[in-house]
Amino acid sequence: MKKLSQLFTLLLVLAFVLSACGPAETPAAEEPMEEESAEEPMEDMANQVEVFSWWTGGGEAAGLEAMIEVFNAEYPDIEFINAAVAGGAGTNARAVLATRLQAGESPDSWQGHAGQELIGTYVAADQIQPLNDLYEEEGWLDVMPETLIPLISDNGNIYSVPVNIHRANVLWYNPAVLEDAGVEVPTTMDEFIAALETLQAAGVETPLAMGEQWTAMHLFETVLLGSMTPEEYNALWDGTGDWGSATVTQALENYKTILGYTNSDATSLTWQDASVLVVDGQAAFNVMGDWAEGYFRELGKEPMVDYGWAPVPGSVGNFQFLSDSFVLSANAPHPEATIAWLKICGSKEGQDAFNPVKGSIPARSDGDRSLYGVYLQSAMDDWASDVVVGSLTHGVVANDSWKTEIDTALGLFLGTQDVATFQSGLVTACQSYGPCSE
Ligand code: GAL
C-alpha cells in the first residue's frame, strides 16, 4: 500500500516538475517520454533507504548529518531519507514508530537502544532481522565490545549495529558559578546535597537545571546509582535485589531532596533548554547524558571554561552506559540499501564522523582518539576502566512495559513527593513487568 502511494506521489511530483519545465524545452508528449517517466520513479524507490531516529535537535542532528555524509560519499546512488521525529530520548519518536509498525508502514531502519529495549520490544515482536552474516562479513565481532554483544543478541542472533557508547551519569557544571559560591565539585550524595544548599543560599536561582519528565527519570536513575553500590544497582534490575529495601528508601529520599533544588518550569523545558542554563551561567548543575557535550560544542562553548563535568556524585568509578544502534526492519522496503546504511553505521569511518559531533564515543574499539575532544577522551578512559552499569531511561536495563510502569509511578511522585507510595509503586512495577517475584 505504502509503495503504491509513494509511487503515486512521485508520479504526481514528476508530472508537476515536467509541466513546470514549460513547453519550450519539453516536446509535446511522445510515447517514449511517457514510458521513461513511468519507469524512473520505480528505480529511485528501489534505491533509497528510510532511516528513523529522534536526532533532530541541537548536537544530535549534526551528528547524524556527519554520518549521512559518509554514507552519501560511499553510496551516491542511494537516496537517504531522514525520517527523524523530534523529541529527546525518543519519547515522541518511539510512539510514532510503534504506530507505523502497526500500520505496516515500517521504515527500513531505526534507532534502538542496546539492551532490553531492543530485545524485549523489537526482537520479541519479530520486528527486526538478525544480522549475523553482516557481522561476519564486516569482521565486527573483533571490534565491537564484548559487553555489548549480549545486549543486542537473542538465541545466538545479533540484531543491531551499535554506533556509539553514551554515558548517562554525568554531572555538568558551570565552573564560574561554583567558584563564586565557593563550592567544590561534589563526589558523594551528601556533598551534592550540601553543595545545592550552599548555591541556593548564595542566591543561585537554579542550583540544578532539569527539563521534561524523561529528564527527571534520567536524574532518578543516576541518583539511584549514586546512592548505592553498582552491585546493588544491578541487582534491582536482575531480580536479585529488593526494591523495598532501606537502601532504595534512602535513594528516593535523596532524589526528593535534590528535586527541591530544580527549576519550577522543568516540565516545559527540553533537555537542551535545561542544559544550556548551565553554560549560560543561570544554573550551577545539570545531570544529563553526554549528548549535552555535543550540544555545548555546537554552541561554541569551551570545555573546562564554560562547562566542567564529573560523574554524578556517589557514582565515581561507575559508567552508566547506553548505546544507540540501528536495525534492519523485518519488513524493510529496501533491504539491500539498508545493509549499505548499516555497513556505514558499523564502520570506523562512519563512527569517527558521527561520534565526535554527537558527543559519544565510538562503539568500535578502534576509533581514532585524536578526533575526539578532551571530554570524550576522558569518557574513553572511564569506559575502559570503570564498572559499567546500564541506563533505565535509555533502554538498557528494563523492558518497555516495566519502564512505563516506573515512569507512571515517577510522574505521580513528581506531584505528590510521597516517597512511600513511590517505593511501593517501584516494588509492584518490578513484580508485574520485571524479574521480581511477589
Ligand atoms: C537518548 C539517545 C541519545 C540522545 C538522547 C537525547 O535516548 O540514546 O543518543 O539522542 O536520547 O535525545
Short mmCIF file of C-alpha atoms and ligand atoms in Angstrom, two decimals:
data_model
loop_
_atom_site.label_atom_id
_atom_site.label_comp_id
_atom_site.label_asym_id
_atom_site.label_seq_id
_atom_site.Cartn_x
_atom_site.Cartn_y
_atom_site.Cartn_z
CA MET A 1 0.00 0.00 0.00
CA LYS A 2 2.66 2.39 1.08
CA LYS A 3 4.74 1.64 -2.01
CA LEU A 4 1.77 2.36 -4.19
CA SER A 5 1.03 5.64 -2.50
CA GLN A 6 4.72 6.62 -2.64
CA LEU A 7 4.74 5.78 -6.35
CA PHE A 8 1.61 7.80 -6.86
CA THR A 9 3.11 10.78 -5.02
CA LEU A 10 6.29 10.52 -7.05
CA LEU A 11 4.34 10.42 -10.28
CA LEU A 12 2.41 13.49 -9.22
CA VAL A 13 5.61 15.32 -8.34
CA LEU A 14 7.16 14.27 -11.64
CA ALA A 15 4.11 15.42 -13.56
CA PHE A 16 4.33 18.73 -11.75
CA VAL A 17 8.05 19.09 -12.47
CA LEU A 18 7.57 18.22 -16.13
CA SER A 19 4.76 20.71 -16.51
CA ALA A 20 6.85 23.34 -14.73
CA CYS A 21 9.64 22.79 -17.28
CA GLY A 22 7.40 24.52 -19.82
CA PRO A 23 6.57 23.57 -23.35
CA ALA A 24 9.60 25.27 -24.95
CA GLU A 25 12.03 22.52 -23.95
CA THR A 26 9.66 19.63 -23.50
CA PRO A 27 8.45 18.17 -26.75
CA ALA A 28 4.74 17.51 -26.88
CA ALA A 29 4.06 14.26 -25.11
CA GLU A 30 5.53 11.45 -27.14
CA GLU A 31 5.22 7.78 -26.34
CA PRO A 32 8.86 7.08 -25.28
CA MET A 33 8.87 10.09 -22.98
CA GLU A 34 5.87 8.76 -21.10
CA GLU A 35 7.41 5.33 -20.69
CA GLU A 36 10.58 6.81 -19.28
CA SER A 37 8.72 8.93 -16.76
CA ALA A 38 6.80 5.91 -15.58
CA GLU A 39 9.97 3.89 -15.00
CA GLU A 40 12.21 6.42 -13.35
CA PRO A 41 10.40 6.68 -10.03
CA MET A 42 10.42 2.88 -9.71
CA GLU A 43 14.21 2.91 -9.95
CA ASP A 44 14.50 5.75 -7.48
CA MET A 45 12.32 3.98 -4.98
CA ALA A 46 14.43 0.85 -5.11
CA ASN A 47 17.47 2.93 -4.46
CA GLN A 48 16.64 4.60 -1.24
CA VAL A 49 16.76 3.90 2.45
CA GLU A 50 14.48 5.40 5.04
CA VAL A 51 16.12 5.76 8.44
CA PHE A 52 14.10 6.65 11.51
CA SER A 53 15.56 8.34 14.60
CA TRP A 54 14.94 11.17 17.07
CA TRP A 55 18.02 13.13 16.21
CA THR A 56 16.61 16.44 15.12
CA GLY A 57 17.76 18.81 17.85
CA GLY A 58 20.90 20.62 18.94
CA GLY A 59 24.01 18.43 18.75
CA GLU A 60 22.05 15.38 17.64
CA ALA A 61 21.05 16.34 14.08
CA ALA A 62 24.61 17.42 13.31
CA GLY A 63 25.98 14.06 14.41
CA LEU A 64 23.55 12.20 12.19
CA GLU A 65 24.32 14.53 9.27
CA ALA A 66 28.02 13.74 9.62
CA MET A 67 27.29 10.03 9.26
CA ILE A 68 24.90 10.63 6.37
CA GLU A 69 27.70 12.47 4.58
CA VAL A 70 29.91 9.40 4.84
CA PHE A 71 27.00 7.30 3.55
CA ASN A 72 26.37 9.61 0.59
CA ALA A 73 30.03 9.60 -0.39
CA GLU A 74 30.16 5.80 -0.27
CA TYR A 75 26.77 5.17 -1.86
CA PRO A 76 25.99 8.14 -4.10
CA ASP A 77 23.24 6.21 -5.91
CA ILE A 78 21.19 5.53 -2.80
CA GLU A 79 18.92 8.29 -1.61
CA PHE A 80 18.98 8.72 2.17
CA ILE A 81 15.55 9.53 3.57
CA ASN A 82 15.92 11.04 7.01
CA ALA A 83 12.72 10.23 8.88
CA ALA A 84 13.66 11.76 12.22
CA VAL A 85 10.93 12.75 14.68
CA ALA A 86 11.74 15.46 17.24
CA GLY A 87 11.79 14.88 20.99
CA GLY A 88 14.67 13.97 23.29
CA ALA A 89 15.15 10.34 24.31
CA GLY A 90 12.74 9.27 21.61
CA THR A 91 9.65 9.95 23.70
CA ASN A 92 7.68 11.09 20.65
CA ALA A 93 9.59 9.17 18.01
CA ARG A 94 9.09 5.78 19.59
CA ALA A 95 5.32 6.30 19.70
CA VAL A 96 5.31 7.30 16.02
CA LEU A 97 7.45 4.29 15.18
CA ALA A 98 5.09 1.94 17.03
CA THR A 99 2.14 3.33 15.06
CA ARG A 100 3.98 2.95 11.77
CA LEU A 101 5.00 -0.61 12.55
CA GLN A 102 1.46 -1.48 13.47
CA ALA A 103 0.14 0.05 10.27
CA GLY A 104 2.62 -1.98 8.19
CA GLU A 105 4.50 1.18 7.19
CA SER A 106 7.88 0.25 8.52
CA PRO A 107 10.92 2.40 7.86
CA ASP A 108 13.92 0.42 6.60
CA SER A 109 15.99 1.04 9.69
CA TRP A 110 15.53 2.72 13.04
CA GLN A 111 17.43 3.79 16.10
CA GLY A 112 17.08 1.44 19.04
CA HIS A 113 18.91 1.14 22.34
CA ALA A 114 21.05 -1.88 23.01
CA GLY A 115 19.58 -3.90 25.86
CA GLN A 116 16.04 -4.59 26.95
CA GLU A 117 14.51 -2.01 24.61
CA LEU A 118 15.85 -3.91 21.62
CA ILE A 119 15.43 -7.47 22.87
CA GLY A 120 12.25 -7.03 24.90
CA THR A 121 10.43 -4.98 22.28
CA TYR A 122 11.57 -5.29 18.68
CA VAL A 123 13.03 -8.81 18.82
CA ALA A 124 10.16 -10.07 20.97
CA ALA A 125 7.68 -8.77 18.39
CA ASP A 126 9.66 -10.15 15.41
CA GLN A 127 10.05 -6.65 14.02
CA ILE A 128 13.74 -6.84 13.15
CA GLN A 129 16.07 -9.22 11.33
CA PRO A 130 19.25 -10.91 12.56
CA LEU A 131 22.50 -9.53 11.20
CA ASN A 132 24.92 -12.38 11.90
CA ASP A 133 26.09 -12.62 8.29
CA LEU A 134 26.82 -8.92 8.16
CA TYR A 135 28.81 -9.15 11.41
CA GLU A 136 30.85 -11.96 9.93
CA GLU A 137 31.44 -10.25 6.61
CA GLU A 138 32.48 -6.98 8.22
CA GLY A 139 34.55 -8.59 10.99
CA TRP A 140 32.61 -6.64 13.61
CA LEU A 141 32.89 -9.28 16.32
CA ASP A 142 36.57 -8.39 16.55
CA VAL A 143 35.98 -4.69 17.10
CA MET A 144 32.69 -4.36 19.00
CA PRO A 145 32.96 -4.52 22.80
CA GLU A 146 32.23 -7.90 24.37
CA THR A 147 29.94 -6.26 26.91
CA LEU A 148 27.69 -5.03 24.13
CA ILE A 149 27.12 -8.19 22.08
CA PRO A 150 24.88 -9.97 24.63
CA LEU A 151 22.74 -6.82 24.86
CA ILE A 152 21.95 -6.92 21.15
CA SER A 153 21.64 -10.70 20.86
CA ASP A 154 18.97 -13.29 21.41
CA ASN A 155 19.27 -17.03 20.85
CA GLY A 156 22.61 -16.65 19.10
CA ASN A 157 21.32 -13.98 16.72
CA ILE A 158 22.75 -10.45 16.66
CA TYR A 159 20.10 -7.85 15.96
CA SER A 160 21.57 -4.39 15.61
CA VAL A 161 24.62 -2.31 14.79
CA PRO A 162 25.76 -0.10 17.68
CA VAL A 163 27.10 3.28 16.61
CA ASN A 164 28.17 4.64 19.97
CA ILE A 165 28.51 4.47 23.73
CA HIS A 166 26.92 7.30 25.71
CA ARG A 167 27.37 7.95 29.40
CA ALA A 168 24.25 8.80 31.40
CA ASN A 169 25.72 9.62 34.82
CA VAL A 170 27.38 12.92 34.04
CA LEU A 171 27.10 16.00 36.25
CA TRP A 172 27.68 19.09 34.12
CA TYR A 173 28.58 22.24 35.98
CA ASN A 174 29.41 25.86 35.43
CA PRO A 175 32.91 26.38 36.88
CA ALA A 176 32.43 30.13 37.49
CA VAL A 177 29.10 29.70 39.26
CA LEU A 178 30.62 27.10 41.59
CA GLU A 179 33.67 29.20 42.25
CA ASP A 180 31.67 32.31 43.05
CA ALA A 181 29.72 30.37 45.65
CA GLY A 182 32.87 28.69 47.00
CA VAL A 183 31.57 25.23 46.08
CA GLU A 184 33.81 22.30 45.18
CA VAL A 185 32.63 19.69 42.68
CA PRO A 186 30.78 17.16 44.88
CA THR A 187 31.75 13.49 44.81
CA THR A 188 29.23 11.96 47.21
CA MET A 189 25.46 12.32 47.58
CA ASP A 190 25.86 14.17 50.88
CA GLU A 191 28.34 16.59 49.31
CA PHE A 192 25.96 17.08 46.39
CA ILE A 193 23.05 17.99 48.63
CA ALA A 194 25.26 20.30 50.72
CA ALA A 195 26.53 21.99 47.53
CA LEU A 196 22.98 22.56 46.27
CA GLU A 197 22.07 24.13 49.60
CA THR A 198 25.12 26.43 49.56
CA LEU A 199 24.37 27.51 45.98
CA GLN A 200 20.78 28.29 46.82
CA ALA A 201 21.83 30.26 49.90
CA ALA A 202 24.31 32.16 47.71
CA GLY A 203 21.41 33.30 45.53
CA VAL A 204 21.90 30.99 42.55
CA GLU A 205 18.41 30.80 41.12
CA THR A 206 18.68 27.30 39.71
CA PRO A 207 21.16 25.12 41.58
CA LEU A 208 20.22 22.11 39.40
CA ALA A 209 18.60 22.53 35.98
CA MET A 210 16.07 19.92 34.88
CA GLY A 211 13.70 19.54 31.95
CA GLU A 212 10.65 17.49 30.92
CA GLN A 213 9.70 14.21 32.57
CA TRP A 214 12.14 11.89 30.84
CA THR A 215 14.97 14.07 32.16
CA ALA A 216 13.51 13.59 35.67
CA MET A 217 13.74 9.84 35.07
CA HIS A 218 17.29 10.32 33.85
CA LEU A 219 18.12 12.18 37.07
CA PHE A 220 16.36 9.46 39.06
CA GLU A 221 18.42 6.59 37.64
CA THR A 222 21.66 8.44 38.30
CA VAL A 223 20.70 9.32 41.88
CA LEU A 224 19.69 5.69 42.40
CA LEU A 225 23.13 4.57 41.28
CA GLY A 226 24.81 7.34 43.26
CA SER A 227 23.03 6.22 46.42
CA MET A 228 24.15 2.58 46.32
CA THR A 229 26.90 0.31 45.05
CA PRO A 230 26.86 -0.72 41.38
CA GLU A 231 26.23 -4.30 42.55
CA GLU A 232 23.14 -3.19 44.46
CA TYR A 233 22.01 -1.16 41.47
CA ASN A 234 22.42 -4.11 39.08
CA ALA A 235 20.57 -6.38 41.48
CA LEU A 236 17.48 -4.15 41.21
CA TRP A 237 17.31 -4.94 37.51
CA ASP A 238 18.14 -8.64 37.52
CA GLY A 239 15.57 -9.57 40.15
CA THR A 240 18.01 -10.42 42.94
CA GLY A 241 17.70 -7.03 44.65
CA ASP A 242 14.90 -5.62 46.77
CA TRP A 243 13.07 -2.51 45.61
CA GLY A 244 11.52 -2.30 49.06
CA SER A 245 14.91 -2.09 50.87
CA ALA A 246 16.10 0.69 53.16
CA THR A 247 18.84 1.46 50.61
CA VAL A 248 16.22 2.25 47.99
CA THR A 249 14.26 4.33 50.53
CA GLN A 250 17.41 6.39 51.14
CA ALA A 251 17.93 6.80 47.38
CA LEU A 252 14.36 8.06 46.98
CA GLU A 253 14.82 10.46 49.89
CA ASN A 254 17.99 11.77 48.20
CA TYR A 255 16.08 12.16 44.95
CA LYS A 256 13.29 14.05 46.67
CA THR A 257 15.76 16.40 48.37
CA ILE A 258 17.65 17.01 45.13
CA LEU A 259 14.44 17.75 43.21
CA GLY A 260 13.86 20.55 45.69
CA TYR A 261 16.72 22.47 44.06
CA THR A 262 15.47 22.24 40.48
CA ASN A 263 13.73 24.91 38.40
CA SER A 264 9.95 25.17 38.71
CA ASP A 265 9.43 25.33 34.93
CA ALA A 266 11.12 21.97 34.32
CA THR A 267 8.14 20.35 32.60
CA SER A 268 8.22 22.90 29.80
CA LEU A 269 11.94 22.58 29.05
CA THR A 270 13.63 20.21 26.62
CA TRP A 271 16.94 18.67 27.65
CA GLN A 272 18.69 21.29 25.53
CA ASP A 273 16.80 24.12 27.28
CA ALA A 274 17.81 22.72 30.66
CA SER A 275 21.45 22.03 29.89
CA VAL A 276 22.01 25.39 28.24
CA LEU A 277 21.15 27.06 31.56
CA VAL A 278 24.46 25.72 32.86
CA VAL A 279 26.67 27.07 30.08
CA ASP A 280 24.80 30.36 30.18
CA GLY A 281 25.57 30.68 33.88
CA GLN A 282 21.94 30.60 35.02
CA ALA A 283 22.25 27.22 36.67
CA ALA A 284 25.09 25.56 38.54
CA PHE A 285 24.47 21.90 37.63
CA ASN A 286 22.62 19.69 35.17
CA VAL A 287 22.58 15.91 35.10
CA MET A 288 22.39 14.74 31.50
CA GLY A 289 23.93 12.19 29.17
CA ASP A 290 26.99 13.25 27.27
CA TRP A 291 24.97 14.23 24.20
CA ALA A 292 24.86 17.51 26.18
CA GLU A 293 28.55 17.91 25.39
CA GLY A 294 27.83 17.60 21.66
CA TYR A 295 25.34 20.41 22.11
CA PHE A 296 27.72 22.60 24.14
CA ARG A 297 30.36 22.24 21.47
CA GLU A 298 27.86 23.04 18.74
CA LEU A 299 27.11 26.24 20.66
CA GLY A 300 30.82 27.05 20.60
CA LYS A 301 31.27 26.58 24.35
CA GLU A 302 34.71 25.79 25.77
CA PRO A 303 35.32 22.68 27.86
CA MET A 304 36.61 23.46 31.36
CA VAL A 305 35.80 27.13 30.81
CA ASP A 306 32.09 27.27 30.05
CA TYR A 307 31.39 23.82 31.43
CA GLY A 308 33.01 21.15 33.51
CA TRP A 309 31.96 17.55 34.17
CA ALA A 310 32.18 14.86 36.79
CA PRO A 311 30.42 11.56 37.47
CA VAL A 312 27.12 12.10 39.25
CA PRO A 313 28.04 12.24 42.97
CA GLY A 314 28.18 8.82 44.55
CA SER A 315 28.83 7.13 41.20
CA VAL A 316 32.53 7.91 40.82
CA GLY A 317 34.18 4.92 39.14
CA ASN A 318 30.88 3.77 37.58
CA PHE A 319 29.97 4.27 33.94
CA GLN A 320 26.20 4.17 33.47
CA PHE A 321 26.02 3.48 29.80
CA LEU A 322 23.66 3.26 26.87
CA SER A 323 24.25 2.55 23.23
CA ASP A 324 22.42 3.75 20.15
CA SER A 325 22.16 1.13 17.48
CA PHE A 326 20.45 0.73 14.11
CA VAL A 327 18.36 -2.22 12.99
CA LEU A 328 17.15 -3.87 9.81
CA SER A 329 13.36 -3.97 9.82
CA ALA A 330 11.74 -7.36 9.27
CA ASN A 331 9.63 -5.56 6.66
CA ALA A 332 12.27 -3.26 5.23
CA PRO A 333 11.05 -1.99 1.83
CA HIS A 334 14.69 -1.63 0.74
CA PRO A 335 16.75 -4.36 2.44
CA GLU A 336 19.84 -4.01 0.24
CA ALA A 337 20.09 -0.27 0.68
CA THR A 338 19.54 -0.81 4.40
CA ILE A 339 22.52 -3.15 4.59
CA ALA A 340 24.55 -0.40 2.92
CA TRP A 341 23.43 2.02 5.66
CA LEU A 342 24.23 -0.50 8.41
CA LYS A 343 27.71 -1.01 6.95
CA ILE A 344 28.36 2.70 7.41
CA CYS A 345 26.92 2.58 10.95
CA GLY A 346 29.35 -0.16 11.89
CA SER A 347 32.35 1.25 10.05
CA LYS A 348 35.27 3.06 11.64
CA GLU A 349 34.81 5.94 9.23
CA GLY A 350 31.09 6.30 9.97
CA GLN A 351 31.60 6.12 13.73
CA ASP A 352 34.53 8.53 13.74
CA ALA A 353 32.47 11.04 11.76
CA PHE A 354 29.37 10.69 13.91
CA ASN A 355 30.64 10.44 17.47
CA PRO A 356 32.95 13.46 17.87
CA VAL A 357 29.96 15.62 16.86
CA LYS A 358 27.27 13.68 18.70
CA GLY A 359 29.14 13.72 21.99
CA SER A 360 29.62 9.97 22.32
CA ILE A 361 32.49 7.56 21.99
CA PRO A 362 32.57 5.01 19.18
CA ALA A 363 31.13 1.58 19.92
CA ARG A 364 34.10 0.17 17.98
CA SER A 365 37.27 -0.22 19.97
CA ASP A 366 39.50 1.10 17.17
CA GLY A 367 38.23 4.69 16.93
CA ASP A 368 40.79 7.41 16.21
CA ARG A 369 41.23 9.02 19.63
CA SER A 370 42.82 12.16 18.18
CA LEU A 371 39.49 13.13 16.60
CA TYR A 372 37.80 13.41 19.98
CA GLY A 373 37.76 16.37 22.35
CA VAL A 374 39.02 16.41 25.91
CA TYR A 375 35.70 15.35 27.46
CA LEU A 376 35.25 12.40 25.10
CA GLN A 377 38.83 11.29 25.62
CA SER A 378 38.13 11.18 29.35
CA ALA A 379 34.95 9.19 28.65
CA MET A 380 37.01 6.71 26.60
CA ASP A 381 39.35 6.22 29.56
CA ASP A 382 36.47 5.78 32.00
CA TRP A 383 34.65 3.34 29.69
CA ALA A 384 37.82 1.24 29.66
CA SER A 385 38.41 1.28 33.42
CA ASP A 386 35.11 1.93 35.27
CA VAL A 387 32.48 -0.50 36.48
CA VAL A 388 29.89 -0.47 33.70
CA VAL A 389 26.16 -0.48 34.52
CA GLY A 390 23.12 0.14 32.31
CA SER A 391 20.70 3.03 31.93
CA LEU A 392 16.96 2.76 32.61
CA THR A 393 15.75 5.80 30.66
CA HIS A 394 17.70 4.80 27.58
CA GLY A 395 16.65 1.21 27.21
CA VAL A 396 19.39 -0.93 28.73
CA VAL A 397 18.08 -2.44 31.97
CA ALA A 398 14.28 -2.62 31.72
CA ASN A 399 11.85 -3.65 29.02
CA ASP A 400 9.38 -1.04 27.77
CA SER A 401 6.45 -2.18 29.94
CA TRP A 402 8.49 -2.10 33.12
CA LYS A 403 9.96 1.28 32.24
CA THR A 404 6.49 2.68 31.51
CA GLU A 405 5.26 1.46 34.89
CA ILE A 406 8.23 3.12 36.62
CA ASP A 407 7.54 6.27 34.65
CA THR A 408 3.94 6.34 35.84
CA ALA A 409 4.99 5.95 39.48
CA LEU A 410 7.63 8.63 38.99
CA GLY A 411 5.19 11.03 37.34
CA LEU A 412 2.91 10.68 40.34
CA PHE A 413 5.80 11.20 42.72
CA LEU A 414 6.86 14.42 41.00
CA GLY A 415 3.46 15.79 42.04
CA THR A 416 2.98 14.21 45.47
CA GLN A 417 6.59 13.89 46.70
CA ASP A 418 5.35 10.83 48.58
CA VAL A 419 8.36 8.54 48.96
CA ALA A 420 6.48 5.57 50.46
CA THR A 421 3.95 5.44 47.62
CA PHE A 422 6.69 5.84 45.03
CA GLN A 423 8.65 2.99 46.55
CA SER A 424 5.68 0.64 46.66
CA GLY A 425 4.97 1.57 43.03
CA LEU A 426 8.53 0.55 42.16
CA VAL A 427 8.15 -2.75 44.04
CA THR A 428 4.94 -3.53 42.14
CA ALA A 429 6.41 -2.47 38.80
CA CYS A 430 9.24 -4.99 39.17
CA GLN A 431 6.80 -7.72 40.20
CA SER A 432 4.39 -7.01 37.37
CA TYR A 433 6.77 -6.40 34.49
CA GLY A 434 10.28 -7.13 35.73
CA PRO A 435 12.02 -10.20 37.13
CA CYS A 436 10.87 -9.77 40.79
CA SER A 437 8.64 -12.38 42.33
CA GLU A 438 5.77 -11.43 44.65
C1 GAL B 1 18.91 9.05 24.09
C2 GAL B 1 19.77 8.68 22.90
C3 GAL B 1 20.84 9.68 22.74
C4 GAL B 1 20.26 11.07 22.71
C5 GAL B 1 19.30 11.31 23.85
C6 GAL B 1 18.61 12.65 23.83
O1 GAL B 1 17.88 8.14 24.27
O2 GAL B 1 20.32 7.43 23.14
O3 GAL B 1 21.56 9.42 21.57
O4 GAL B 1 19.66 11.22 21.50
O5 GAL B 1 18.34 10.31 23.88
O6 GAL B 1 17.74 12.78 22.78
#
